[in-house]
């Protein structure tokens, strides 16, 4: 997981695909709240989803995870909390049944973790990069009732692992 500002995004050595697509992602972000909802293809299996929604209370939000794609999330409008839980022993850490949508590389978890999670506030101008194995519960209400978000999906095979600090 990386949580940082756009100004530092290219300081992470995540490989040539990251260097190519992040400026394209920023160009979409620069359109602001006027950017139309939908999917934008960036090539090499990378795409961006633009979505708008009502933020949720903690108990109404669900954890999700991906196995083949990395999520990079940012907000055009509003703010939200995101909880992150590193998966250990597969789905067992989150308990309950998991709903798998393999064609969308999406797993929803019914349970909540028994161990503490990381919670952070996502606001416009910052991004969160979430890797496979990092279950995340986005869309949680902070101060905004609505949020408009960009989510870039990058095949994990196209990124270089973040360097240890």
PDB file of C-alpha atoms in Angstrom:
ATOM      1  CA  UNK A   1       0.000   0.000   0.000  1.00  0.00           C
ATOM      2  CA  UNK A   2       1.175   3.469  -0.883  1.00  0.00           C
ATOM      3  CA  UNK A   3      -0.699   6.581   0.250  1.00  0.00           C
ATOM      4  CA  UNK A   4       0.789   9.816  -0.999  1.00  0.00           C
ATOM      5  CA  UNK A   5       0.318  13.057  -2.919  1.00  0.00           C
ATOM      6  CA  UNK A   6       0.404  13.341  -6.706  1.00  0.00           C
ATOM      7  CA  UNK A   7       3.579  15.427  -6.433  1.00  0.00           C
ATOM      8  CA  UNK A   8       5.491  12.364  -5.184  1.00  0.00           C
ATOM      9  CA  UNK A   9       3.809   9.683  -7.319  1.00  0.00           C
ATOM     10  CA  UNK A  10       6.584   9.313  -9.879  1.00  0.00           C
ATOM     11  CA  UNK A  11       9.253   9.130  -7.175  1.00  0.00           C
ATOM     12  CA  UNK A  12       8.170   5.509  -6.629  1.00  0.00           C
ATOM     13  CA  UNK A  13      10.152   3.168  -8.877  1.00  0.00           C
ATOM     14  CA  UNK A  14       7.269   0.955 -10.012  1.00  0.00           C
ATOM     15  CA  UNK A  15       8.505   0.428 -13.557  1.00  0.00           C
ATOM     16  CA  UNK A  16       7.899   1.764 -17.075  1.00  0.00           C
ATOM     17  CA  UNK A  17       4.158   1.067 -17.137  1.00  0.00           C
ATOM     18  CA  UNK A  18       3.659   3.224 -14.010  1.00  0.00           C
ATOM     19  CA  UNK A  19       5.753   5.996 -15.556  1.00  0.00           C
ATOM     20  CA  UNK A  20       3.627   5.879 -18.711  1.00  0.00           C
ATOM     21  CA  UNK A  21       0.120   5.632 -17.244  1.00  0.00           C
ATOM     22  CA  UNK A  22       0.352   7.931 -14.221  1.00  0.00           C
ATOM     23  CA  UNK A  23       0.596  11.119 -16.348  1.00  0.00           C
ATOM     24  CA  UNK A  24      -2.440   9.906 -18.349  1.00  0.00           C
ATOM     25  CA  UNK A  25      -4.269   9.334 -15.073  1.00  0.00           C
ATOM     26  CA  UNK A  26      -3.358  12.894 -13.989  1.00  0.00           C
ATOM     27  CA  UNK A  27      -4.682  14.276 -17.284  1.00  0.00           C
ATOM     28  CA  UNK A  28      -8.054  12.664 -16.536  1.00  0.00           C
ATOM     29  CA  UNK A  29      -7.890  13.946 -12.951  1.00  0.00           C
ATOM     30  CA  UNK A  30      -7.232  17.491 -14.226  1.00  0.00           C
ATOM     31  CA  UNK A  31     -10.694  17.503 -15.838  1.00  0.00           C
ATOM     32  CA  UNK A  32     -12.060  17.577 -12.291  1.00  0.00           C
ATOM     33  CA  UNK A  33     -15.673  17.077 -11.411  1.00  0.00           C
ATOM     34  CA  UNK A  34     -16.617  17.641 -15.083  1.00  0.00           C
ATOM     35  CA  UNK A  35     -15.083  14.286 -16.084  1.00  0.00           C
ATOM     36  CA  UNK A  36     -17.867  11.990 -17.302  1.00  0.00           C
ATOM     37  CA  UNK A  37     -18.624   8.785 -15.425  1.00  0.00           C
ATOM     38  CA  UNK A  38     -17.516   5.562 -17.108  1.00  0.00           C
ATOM     39  CA  UNK A  39     -14.489   3.582 -18.201  1.00  0.00           C
ATOM     40  CA  UNK A  40     -11.411   4.984 -19.939  1.00  0.00           C
ATOM     41  CA  UNK A  41      -8.915   2.608 -21.603  1.00  0.00           C
ATOM     42  CA  UNK A  42      -5.228   3.518 -21.263  1.00  0.00           C
ATOM     43  CA  UNK A  43      -3.749   0.488 -23.062  1.00  0.00           C
ATOM     44  CA  UNK A  44      -1.611  -2.445 -21.872  1.00  0.00           C
ATOM     45  CA  UNK A  45      -4.583  -3.789 -19.872  1.00  0.00           C
ATOM     46  CA  UNK A  46      -4.819  -0.544 -17.864  1.00  0.00           C
ATOM     47  CA  UNK A  47      -8.127   1.269 -17.489  1.00  0.00           C
ATOM     48  CA  UNK A  48      -9.711   3.925 -15.311  1.00  0.00           C
ATOM     49  CA  UNK A  49     -13.216   3.816 -13.835  1.00  0.00           C
ATOM     50  CA  UNK A  50     -14.913   7.084 -12.903  1.00  0.00           C
ATOM     51  CA  UNK A  51     -17.738   6.599 -10.414  1.00  0.00           C
ATOM     52  CA  UNK A  52     -19.906   8.716  -8.140  1.00  0.00           C
ATOM     53  CA  UNK A  53     -21.722   7.469  -5.054  1.00  0.00           C
ATOM     54  CA  UNK A  54     -23.106   8.238  -1.629  1.00  0.00           C
ATOM     55  CA  UNK A  55     -20.498   7.517   1.030  1.00  0.00           C
ATOM     56  CA  UNK A  56     -21.422   4.783   3.520  1.00  0.00           C
ATOM     57  CA  UNK A  57     -21.306   4.208   7.233  1.00  0.00           C
ATOM     58  CA  UNK A  58     -18.685   1.668   8.380  1.00  0.00           C
ATOM     59  CA  UNK A  59     -21.199  -1.125   8.939  1.00  0.00           C
ATOM     60  CA  UNK A  60     -22.670  -0.730   5.420  1.00  0.00           C
ATOM     61  CA  UNK A  61     -19.312  -0.806   3.603  1.00  0.00           C
ATOM     62  CA  UNK A  62     -17.701  -4.064   2.445  1.00  0.00           C
ATOM     63  CA  UNK A  63     -14.132  -5.202   2.173  1.00  0.00           C
ATOM     64  CA  UNK A  64     -12.948  -6.080  -1.308  1.00  0.00           C
ATOM     65  CA  UNK A  65      -9.729  -7.444  -2.778  1.00  0.00           C
ATOM     66  CA  UNK A  66      -8.190  -8.181  -6.152  1.00  0.00           C
ATOM     67  CA  UNK A  67      -5.764 -10.875  -7.269  1.00  0.00           C
ATOM     68  CA  UNK A  68      -4.610  -9.724 -10.716  1.00  0.00           C
ATOM     69  CA  UNK A  69      -5.000  -5.947 -10.619  1.00  0.00           C
ATOM     70  CA  UNK A  70      -3.592  -3.093  -8.567  1.00  0.00           C
ATOM     71  CA  UNK A  71      -6.025  -0.322  -7.586  1.00  0.00           C
ATOM     72  CA  UNK A  72      -4.917   3.297  -7.598  1.00  0.00           C
ATOM     73  CA  UNK A  73      -7.696   5.420  -6.119  1.00  0.00           C
ATOM     74  CA  UNK A  74      -8.163   9.185  -5.958  1.00  0.00           C
ATOM     75  CA  UNK A  75     -11.093  11.530  -5.486  1.00  0.00           C
ATOM     76  CA  UNK A  76     -12.307  14.288  -7.795  1.00  0.00           C
ATOM     77  CA  UNK A  77     -14.830  15.506  -5.240  1.00  0.00           C
ATOM     78  CA  UNK A  78     -15.597  14.767  -1.610  1.00  0.00           C
ATOM     79  CA  UNK A  79     -13.583  12.714   0.829  1.00  0.00           C
ATOM     80  CA  UNK A  80     -13.805   9.222   2.291  1.00  0.00           C
ATOM     81  CA  UNK A  81     -12.182   6.856   4.707  1.00  0.00           C
ATOM     82  CA  UNK A  82     -10.634   3.645   3.460  1.00  0.00           C
ATOM     83  CA  UNK A  83      -9.797   0.747   5.793  1.00  0.00           C
ATOM     84  CA  UNK A  84      -7.105  -1.720   4.695  1.00  0.00           C
ATOM     85  CA  UNK A  85      -6.471  -5.203   6.045  1.00  0.00           C
ATOM     86  CA  UNK A  86      -3.593  -7.376   4.866  1.00  0.00           C
ATOM     87  CA  UNK A  87      -4.928 -10.810   4.029  1.00  0.00           C
ATOM     88  CA  UNK A  88      -3.312 -13.689   5.866  1.00  0.00           C
ATOM     89  CA  UNK A  89      -4.401 -17.277   5.348  1.00  0.00           C
ATOM     90  CA  UNK A  90      -6.574 -16.161   2.458  1.00  0.00           C
ATOM     91  CA  UNK A  91     -10.114 -15.143   3.280  1.00  0.00           C
ATOM     92  CA  UNK A  92     -10.003 -16.378   6.887  1.00  0.00           C
ATOM     93  CA  UNK A  93      -8.839 -13.042   8.299  1.00  0.00           C
ATOM     94  CA  UNK A  94     -12.079 -11.355   7.258  1.00  0.00           C
ATOM     95  CA  UNK A  95     -14.372 -14.214   8.207  1.00  0.00           C
ATOM     96  CA  UNK A  96     -17.703 -14.934   6.599  1.00  0.00           C
ATOM     97  CA  UNK A  97     -18.322 -15.915   3.030  1.00  0.00           C
ATOM     98  CA  UNK A  98     -16.542 -14.309   0.096  1.00  0.00           C
ATOM     99  CA  UNK A  99     -18.295 -13.441  -3.166  1.00  0.00           C
ATOM    100  CA  UNK A 100     -15.978 -13.893  -6.158  1.00  0.00           C
ATOM    101  CA  UNK A 101     -16.411 -12.179  -9.487  1.00  0.00           C
ATOM    102  CA  UNK A 102     -13.470 -13.599 -11.428  1.00  0.00           C
ATOM    103  CA  UNK A 103     -14.264 -11.801 -14.694  1.00  0.00           C
ATOM    104  CA  UNK A 104     -13.945  -8.492 -12.773  1.00  0.00           C
ATOM    105  CA  UNK A 105     -11.055  -9.647 -10.533  1.00  0.00           C
ATOM    106  CA  UNK A 106     -13.167  -8.747  -7.524  1.00  0.00           C
ATOM    107  CA  UNK A 107     -13.737 -10.472  -4.207  1.00  0.00           C
ATOM    108  CA  UNK A 108     -16.224  -9.060  -1.698  1.00  0.00           C
ATOM    109  CA  UNK A 109     -15.992 -10.200   1.922  1.00  0.00           C
ATOM    110  CA  UNK A 110     -19.023 -10.550   4.191  1.00  0.00           C
ATOM    111  CA  UNK A 111     -17.071 -10.240   7.434  1.00  0.00           C
ATOM    112  CA  UNK A 112     -15.053  -7.573   9.169  1.00  0.00           C
ATOM    113  CA  UNK A 113     -11.585  -8.261  10.596  1.00  0.00           C
ATOM    114  CA  UNK A 114     -11.086  -9.229  14.210  1.00  0.00           C
ATOM    115  CA  UNK A 115      -7.675  -7.519  14.173  1.00  0.00           C
ATOM    116  CA  UNK A 116      -7.031  -3.793  13.718  1.00  0.00           C
ATOM    117  CA  UNK A 117      -6.934  -2.305  10.234  1.00  0.00           C
ATOM    118  CA  UNK A 118      -5.226   0.719   8.782  1.00  0.00           C
ATOM    119  CA  UNK A 119      -7.637   3.602   8.229  1.00  0.00           C
ATOM    120  CA  UNK A 120      -6.786   6.667   6.186  1.00  0.00           C
ATOM    121  CA  UNK A 121      -8.603   9.698   4.828  1.00  0.00           C
ATOM    122  CA  UNK A 122      -8.538   9.979   1.026  1.00  0.00           C
ATOM    123  CA  UNK A 123      -8.977  13.503  -0.331  1.00  0.00           C
ATOM    124  CA  UNK A 124      -8.507  15.125  -3.761  1.00  0.00           C
ATOM    125  CA  UNK A 125      -4.820  15.584  -4.607  1.00  0.00           C
ATOM    126  CA  UNK A 126      -3.688  12.328  -3.037  1.00  0.00           C
ATOM    127  CA  UNK A 127      -3.739   8.709  -4.185  1.00  0.00           C
ATOM    128  CA  UNK A 128      -3.855   5.279  -2.605  1.00  0.00           C
ATOM    129  CA  UNK A 129      -2.182   2.351  -4.369  1.00  0.00           C
ATOM    130  CA  UNK A 130      -3.587  -0.961  -3.137  1.00  0.00           C
ATOM    131  CA  UNK A 131      -1.927  -4.239  -4.061  1.00  0.00           C
ATOM    132  CA  UNK A 132      -3.326  -7.761  -4.293  1.00  0.00           C
ATOM    133  CA  UNK A 133      -3.398  -9.191  -0.780  1.00  0.00           C
ATOM    134  CA  UNK A 134      -4.558  -5.868   0.662  1.00  0.00           C
ATOM    135  CA  UNK A 135      -8.282  -6.087   1.267  1.00  0.00           C
ATOM    136  CA  UNK A 136      -9.765  -2.614   1.371  1.00  0.00           C
ATOM    137  CA  UNK A 137     -13.064  -1.129   2.486  1.00  0.00           C
ATOM    138  CA  UNK A 138     -13.494   2.120   0.535  1.00  0.00           C
ATOM    139  CA  UNK A 139     -16.386   4.576   0.212  1.00  0.00           C
ATOM    140  CA  UNK A 140     -16.792   5.200   3.940  1.00  0.00           C
ATOM    141  CA  UNK A 141     -18.229   8.500   5.075  1.00  0.00           C
ATOM    142  CA  UNK A 142     -15.783  11.098   6.408  1.00  0.00           C
ATOM    143  CA  UNK A 143     -17.161  14.648   6.032  1.00  0.00           C
ATOM    144  CA  UNK A 144     -18.794  14.253   2.591  1.00  0.00           C
ATOM    145  CA  UNK A 145     -22.097  12.578   1.863  1.00  0.00           C
ATOM    146  CA  UNK A 146     -21.082  12.077  -1.807  1.00  0.00           C
ATOM    147  CA  UNK A 147     -17.813  11.302  -3.535  1.00  0.00           C
ATOM    148  CA  UNK A 148     -16.624  11.180  -7.127  1.00  0.00           C
ATOM    149  CA  UNK A 149     -13.681   8.847  -7.629  1.00  0.00           C
ATOM    150  CA  UNK A 150     -11.151   7.745 -10.221  1.00  0.00           C
ATOM    151  CA  UNK A 151      -9.870   4.188  -9.875  1.00  0.00           C
ATOM    152  CA  UNK A 152      -7.041   3.133 -12.147  1.00  0.00           C
ATOM    153  CA  UNK A 153      -6.670  -0.631 -12.622  1.00  0.00           C
ATOM    154  CA  UNK A 154      -3.178  -1.811 -13.497  1.00  0.00           C
ATOM    155  CA  UNK A 155      -2.251  -5.472 -14.085  1.00  0.00           C
ATOM    156  CA  UNK A 156       0.029  -6.494 -11.222  1.00  0.00           C
ATOM    157  CA  UNK A 157       2.298  -8.157 -13.780  1.00  0.00           C
ATOM    158  CA  UNK A 158       2.979  -4.705 -15.283  1.00  0.00           C
ATOM    159  CA  UNK A 159       4.328  -3.134 -12.100  1.00  0.00           C
ATOM    160  CA  UNK A 160       7.676  -3.547 -10.438  1.00  0.00           C
ATOM    161  CA  UNK A 161       7.397  -4.312  -6.714  1.00  0.00           C
ATOM    162  CA  UNK A 162       7.847  -1.206  -4.546  1.00  0.00           C
ATOM    163  CA  UNK A 163      11.351  -0.958  -3.115  1.00  0.00           C
ATOM    164  CA  UNK A 164      11.710  -1.489   0.627  1.00  0.00           C
ATOM    165  CA  UNK A 165      12.610   1.646   2.502  1.00  0.00           C
TER     166      UNK A 165
END
